[in-house]
Amino acid sequence: MPLSEDNLKGFILALISSGFIGASFIIKKKGLRRAAAVSGVRAGVGGYSYLLEPLWWLGMITMIVGEVANFVAYAFSPAVLVTPLGALSIIVSAVLAHFLLNEKLHTQGILGCVMCIAGSVVVVIHAPQEHTITSVQEIWNLATQPSFLLYVASVIVLVLILVFHFSPLCGHTNVLVFTGICSLMGSLSVMSVKALGTALKLTFEGNNQLLYPETWFFVFVVVACVITQMNYLNKALDTFNTAVVSPIYYVMFTSLTILASVIMFKDWDGQSMGDIVSEVCGFVVVLTGTLLLHTTKDFDRSSSFKGGHAASINSGCYSPLSPTLSSQLFAGNGEFSRYDEDDSPPAESIRFQRQEMH
């Protein structure tokens, strides 16, 4: 199926977004290394000298540009098309890291890249056309249809159960608790981002949507959802190794976002069963390639698995796997610090701490 003009714009913007976001991690990492070399204190152990490093700020600006492109992409194309393309950012990051940071991309990693690209091509070819929306009230009608209200109610109930029951009980031992909260809220944030982006697009075209309270309601939902995601993603990254958090978060977030979009915007209405099956298969290939690539990257950093909780903190935010309003942007700046064995506390200190605990 040929891409419509809007889908083509969204596709190009999603590619630009992935390129900028993937490159931003490499630029920020080089900035963090340079700042650590000058100050002698790494970001992963509490240093903030990177705030004076122009290269780090260049990486941050690059990331913001990528996120803006991602935001605009949702205004032109369905989430079924845009969201899976977020996986391409990790390919950009992995390839640049191979050449610029000497972080080797092995055979399995290359296979993961190929799978992500192949799956993305299938998704793009069979993606549904974007429905024409003429006002924010039309989006409001979609958001208040019974099927989507049932989805929203289910999400809110599940989030409340996770926050008030499972989070205190097993949040620090089960990675699904914090990542589940992030993913559930993330699906609502993307729907609100798409609604807000569409409203702004119509406004720039001369049909002012800022006069309607529905537009500002979507702004409120975006802010509330992003703050919640930021809080619990930080908790997940601070508690568990990023090799565990990032793939699980990506799979859950992307799956729930596509489900929410299919319910709210009726993305699959009018599509043949063959196109829908092809989209699902392409999406599964993208997920598999992403997991393979990310697991391969983190497998090399074996010290991350040896360092226990401290390693989880220091390896915290390395992966550019968040495909929505930059969770990376809010998730701290220890993302590019390696947890070297030389940094680990001496065994005597560990034994002394254990004795004090008992």
Coordinates of C-alpha atoms in Angstrom, one line a residue, residues 37-354:
A37 CA 38.7 13.5 32.4
V38 CA 38.9 17.2 33.3
S39 CA 37.2 17.0 36.7
G40 CA 38.2 13.5 37.8
V41 CA 34.6 12.8 39.0
R42 CA 32.2 10.7 36.9
A43 CA 28.5 11.5 36.5
G44 CA 27.7 8.0 37.7
V45 CA 29.1 8.7 41.2
G46 CA 27.6 12.2 41.6
G47 CA 29.7 14.5 39.5
Y48 CA 28.0 17.4 37.7
S49 CA 31.0 18.8 35.8
Y50 CA 29.3 17.7 32.6
L51 CA 27.0 20.8 33.0
L52 CA 30.0 22.9 32.0
E53 CA 30.8 20.7 29.0
P54 CA 29.6 22.2 25.6
L55 CA 29.6 18.7 24.0
W56 CA 27.2 17.4 26.6
W57 CA 24.8 20.3 25.9
L58 CA 25.1 19.7 22.2
G59 CA 24.0 16.1 22.9
M60 CA 21.0 17.4 24.9
I61 CA 20.0 19.8 22.2
T62 CA 20.2 17.0 19.7
M63 CA 18.0 14.8 21.8
I64 CA 15.4 17.6 22.2
V65 CA 15.4 18.1 18.4
G66 CA 14.7 14.4 18.0
E67 CA 11.9 14.4 20.5
V68 CA 10.3 17.4 18.8
A69 CA 10.4 15.5 15.5
N70 CA 8.9 12.5 17.2
F71 CA 6.1 14.7 18.7
V72 CA 5.3 16.2 15.3
A73 CA 5.4 12.7 13.6
Y74 CA 2.4 11.7 15.8
A75 CA 0.4 14.6 14.4
F76 CA 0.8 13.2 10.8
S77 CA 0.9 9.4 11.2
P78 CA -0.8 6.7 13.3
A79 CA 1.0 5.4 16.4
V80 CA 1.0 2.0 14.7
L81 CA 3.5 3.5 12.2
V82 CA 5.5 5.9 14.4
T83 CA 6.0 4.0 17.6
P84 CA 7.8 0.9 16.3
L85 CA 10.2 3.2 14.3
G86 CA 11.6 4.4 17.7
A87 CA 13.6 1.2 17.7
L88 CA 15.8 2.6 15.0
S89 CA 17.4 5.0 17.5
I90 CA 19.2 2.1 19.1
I91 CA 20.6 1.0 15.8
V92 CA 21.9 4.5 15.2
S93 CA 23.4 4.5 18.7
A94 CA 25.0 1.1 18.3
V95 CA 26.5 1.8 14.9
L96 CA 27.9 5.1 16.0
A97 CA 29.2 3.6 19.2
H98 CA 31.0 0.9 17.2
F99 CA 32.9 3.5 15.2
L100 CA 33.3 6.4 17.5
L101 CA 33.4 4.9 21.0
N102 CA 35.1 1.5 20.2
E103 CA 32.1 -0.4 21.6
K104 CA 32.1 -3.4 19.3
L105 CA 29.0 -4.5 17.5
H106 CA 29.2 -8.3 17.3
T107 CA 27.5 -10.7 14.9
Q108 CA 24.3 -11.0 17.0
G109 CA 24.1 -7.2 17.3
I110 CA 24.3 -6.9 13.5
L111 CA 21.6 -9.5 13.1
G112 CA 19.5 -7.4 15.6
C113 CA 20.0 -4.3 13.4
V114 CA 19.0 -6.1 10.3
M115 CA 15.8 -7.5 12.0
C116 CA 14.9 -4.0 13.2
I117 CA 15.2 -2.6 9.8
A118 CA 13.4 -5.5 8.1
G119 CA 10.5 -5.3 10.6
S120 CA 10.3 -1.6 10.3
V121 CA 10.0 -1.8 6.5
V122 CA 7.2 -4.3 6.8
V123 CA 5.4 -2.1 9.3
V124 CA 5.7 1.0 7.1
I125 CA 4.5 -0.8 3.9
H126 CA 1.4 -2.1 5.6
A127 CA 0.7 0.8 8.0
P128 CA -2.8 2.2 8.0
Q129 CA -3.6 5.6 6.5
E130 CA -4.0 8.5 8.9
H131 CA -7.6 9.5 9.3
T132 CA -8.4 13.1 8.5
I133 CA -9.2 15.0 11.6
T134 CA -10.7 18.5 11.4
S135 CA -11.0 19.7 15.0
V136 CA -10.0 18.9 18.6
Q137 CA -13.6 18.1 19.3
E138 CA -13.4 15.2 16.9
I139 CA -10.5 13.9 18.8
W140 CA -12.4 14.4 22.1
N141 CA -15.2 12.3 20.7
L142 CA -12.8 9.5 19.9
A143 CA -11.3 9.8 23.4
T144 CA -14.7 9.6 25.1
Q145 CA -16.1 6.6 23.1
P146 CA -17.0 3.8 25.5
S147 CA -14.3 1.4 24.2
F148 CA -11.5 3.8 24.9
L149 CA -13.0 5.0 28.2
L150 CA -13.0 1.3 29.3
Y151 CA -9.3 1.1 28.3
V152 CA -8.5 4.3 30.2
A153 CA -10.4 3.1 33.3
S154 CA -8.5 -0.2 33.1
V155 CA -5.2 1.6 32.9
I156 CA -6.0 3.8 35.9
V157 CA -7.1 0.9 38.0
L158 CA -4.1 -1.2 37.1
V159 CA -1.7 1.8 37.8
L160 CA -3.4 2.4 41.2
I161 CA -3.1 -1.2 42.1
L162 CA 0.6 -1.3 41.1
V163 CA 1.4 2.0 42.9
F164 CA -0.4 1.4 46.2
H165 CA -0.3 -2.4 46.5
F166 CA 2.5 -4.0 44.5
S167 CA 5.0 -1.1 44.6
P168 CA 5.5 -1.1 48.4
L169 CA 5.3 -4.9 48.5
C170 CA 7.6 -6.0 45.6
G171 CA 8.5 -3.0 43.6
H172 CA 12.2 -3.3 44.4
T173 CA 12.3 -7.0 43.6
N174 CA 10.0 -7.4 40.6
V175 CA 11.0 -5.3 37.5
L176 CA 7.5 -5.6 36.1
V177 CA 6.0 -3.3 38.7
F178 CA 7.8 0.0 37.9
T179 CA 8.1 -0.7 34.2
G180 CA 4.4 -1.6 34.1
I181 CA 3.4 1.7 35.6
C182 CA 5.6 3.6 33.1
S183 CA 4.2 1.6 30.1
L184 CA 0.6 2.0 31.1
M185 CA 0.9 5.7 31.6
G186 CA 3.0 6.0 28.5
S187 CA 0.2 4.6 26.3
L188 CA -2.0 7.4 27.5
S189 CA 0.7 10.0 27.1
V190 CA 1.2 9.1 23.5
M191 CA -2.6 9.3 22.8
S192 CA -2.6 12.8 24.4
V193 CA 0.6 13.8 22.5
K194 CA -1.1 12.8 19.2
A195 CA -4.2 14.7 20.1
L196 CA -2.2 17.8 21.1
G197 CA 0.0 17.5 18.1
T198 CA -3.0 17.3 15.8
A199 CA -4.5 20.4 17.5
L200 CA -1.4 22.4 17.0
K201 CA -1.1 21.3 13.4
L202 CA -4.6 22.5 12.8
T203 CA -3.9 25.7 14.6
F204 CA -0.8 26.4 12.4
E205 CA -3.0 25.7 9.3
G206 CA -5.3 28.6 10.4
N207 CA -7.9 26.6 12.3
N208 CA -7.2 27.8 15.9
Q209 CA -7.8 24.9 18.4
L210 CA -6.3 26.7 21.4
L211 CA -9.6 28.3 22.1
Y212 CA -11.1 25.0 23.1
P213 CA -10.8 23.6 26.6
E214 CA -10.3 20.1 25.2
T215 CA -6.9 21.1 23.9
W216 CA -5.8 22.3 27.3
F217 CA -7.1 19.1 28.9
F218 CA -4.8 17.1 26.6
V219 CA -1.9 19.3 27.7
F220 CA -2.7 18.5 31.3
V221 CA -2.8 14.8 30.6
V222 CA 0.5 14.9 28.8
V223 CA 2.2 16.7 31.7
A224 CA 0.6 14.3 34.3
C225 CA 1.5 11.2 32.4
V226 CA 5.1 12.3 31.6
I227 CA 5.8 13.2 35.2
T228 CA 4.5 9.8 36.4
Q229 CA 6.6 8.0 33.7
M230 CA 9.7 10.0 34.7
N231 CA 9.2 9.1 38.4
Y232 CA 8.8 5.4 38.0
L233 CA 11.3 5.0 35.2
N234 CA 13.9 6.5 37.4
K235 CA 12.9 4.1 40.2
A236 CA 13.2 1.2 37.8
L237 CA 16.6 2.2 36.5
D238 CA 17.9 2.9 40.0
T239 CA 16.8 -0.5 41.2
F240 CA 17.4 -2.9 38.3
N241 CA 20.1 -3.3 35.6
T242 CA 19.3 -1.4 32.4
A243 CA 19.8 -4.7 30.4
V244 CA 16.6 -5.8 32.1
V245 CA 14.6 -2.6 32.3
S246 CA 15.0 -1.2 28.8
P247 CA 13.9 -4.2 26.7
I248 CA 11.0 -5.0 29.0
Y249 CA 9.9 -1.3 29.1
Y250 CA 10.2 -1.0 25.3
V251 CA 8.1 -4.1 24.6
M252 CA 5.4 -3.2 27.1
F253 CA 5.2 0.4 26.2
T254 CA 5.1 -0.1 22.4
S255 CA 2.6 -2.9 22.7
L256 CA 0.2 -0.9 24.9
T257 CA 0.6 2.2 22.8
I258 CA -0.4 0.4 19.6
L259 CA -3.3 -1.2 21.5
A260 CA -4.5 2.2 22.7
S261 CA -4.2 3.7 19.3
V262 CA -6.1 0.9 17.7
I263 CA -8.9 1.4 20.2
M264 CA -9.0 5.2 20.1
F265 CA -8.2 6.0 16.5
K266 CA -9.5 2.8 14.9
D267 CA -6.2 2.4 13.1
W268 CA -7.2 -1.0 11.7
D269 CA -10.6 -0.1 10.5
G270 CA -10.8 -0.6 6.8
Q271 CA -7.6 -2.6 6.6
S272 CA -7.5 -6.2 5.3
M273 CA -6.6 -9.1 7.5
G274 CA -3.4 -9.6 5.5
D275 CA -2.2 -6.0 6.3
I276 CA -3.0 -6.4 10.0
V277 CA -1.2 -9.7 10.2
S278 CA 1.8 -8.2 8.3
E279 CA 1.9 -5.2 10.7
V280 CA 1.9 -7.5 13.8
C281 CA 4.6 -9.8 12.3
G282 CA 6.7 -6.8 11.4
F283 CA 6.3 -5.4 14.9
V284 CA 7.3 -8.7 16.5
V285 CA 10.4 -8.8 14.2
V286 CA 11.3 -5.2 15.4
L287 CA 10.8 -6.3 19.1
T288 CA 13.0 -9.4 18.6
G289 CA 15.7 -7.4 16.9
T290 CA 15.7 -4.7 19.5
L291 CA 15.9 -7.3 22.4
L292 CA 18.7 -9.1 20.6
L293 CA 20.7 -5.9 19.9
H294 CA 20.3 -4.5 23.3
T295 CA 21.1 -7.7 25.1
T296 CA 24.2 -8.2 23.0
K297 CA 25.3 -4.6 23.7
D298 CA 24.9 -5.0 27.5
F299 CA 26.4 -8.5 27.5
D300 CA 29.8 -7.1 26.8
R301 CA 29.6 -5.0 30.0
S302 CA 29.9 -8.0 32.2
S303 CA 31.0 -5.8 35.1
S304 CA 27.4 -4.4 35.1
F305 CA 26.2 -7.8 36.2
K306 CA 28.9 -8.2 38.8
G307 CA 28.4 -4.9 40.4
G308 CA 25.0 -5.6 41.9
H309 CA 22.9 -2.6 42.9
A310 CA 25.6 0.0 42.3
A311 CA 26.0 -1.3 38.7
S312 CA 22.3 -0.9 38.2
I313 CA 22.6 2.7 39.1
N314 CA 25.7 3.4 37.0
S315 CA 24.5 1.6 33.9
G316 CA 21.1 3.2 34.5
C317 CA 20.0 5.1 31.5
Y318 CA 22.3 4.1 28.7
S319 CA 19.9 2.7 26.2
P320 CA 17.9 4.9 24.0
L321 CA 14.9 2.7 24.1
S322 CA 12.3 5.1 25.2
P323 CA 10.2 5.7 22.1
T324 CA 8.1 8.6 23.6
L325 CA 8.6 11.9 25.3
S326 CA 12.1 11.5 26.3
S327 CA 12.2 9.4 29.4
Q328 CA 16.0 9.5 28.8
L329 CA 15.8 13.3 29.1
F330 CA 14.5 13.1 32.7
A331 CA 16.2 9.9 33.8
G332 CA 19.4 11.4 35.1
N333 CA 22.9 11.5 33.6
G334 CA 24.7 8.4 34.8
E335 CA 23.7 6.8 31.6
F336 CA 27.1 6.6 29.9
S337 CA 29.2 5.8 32.9
R338 CA 30.7 2.3 32.9
Y339 CA 30.9 0.5 36.1
D340 CA 34.5 -0.6 36.1
E341 CA 35.7 -3.1 38.5
D342 CA 38.2 -0.6 39.7
D343 CA 35.3 1.5 41.0
S344 CA 33.8 -1.3 43.0
P345 CA 34.0 -1.0 46.8
P346 CA 36.6 -3.2 48.5
A347 CA 35.5 -6.5 49.9
E348 CA 36.4 -5.4 53.5
S349 CA 34.0 -2.5 53.2
I350 CA 31.2 -4.7 52.0
R351 CA 31.7 -7.1 54.8
F352 CA 31.7 -4.3 57.3
Q353 CA 28.5 -2.8 55.9
R354 CA 26.8 -6.2 56.1

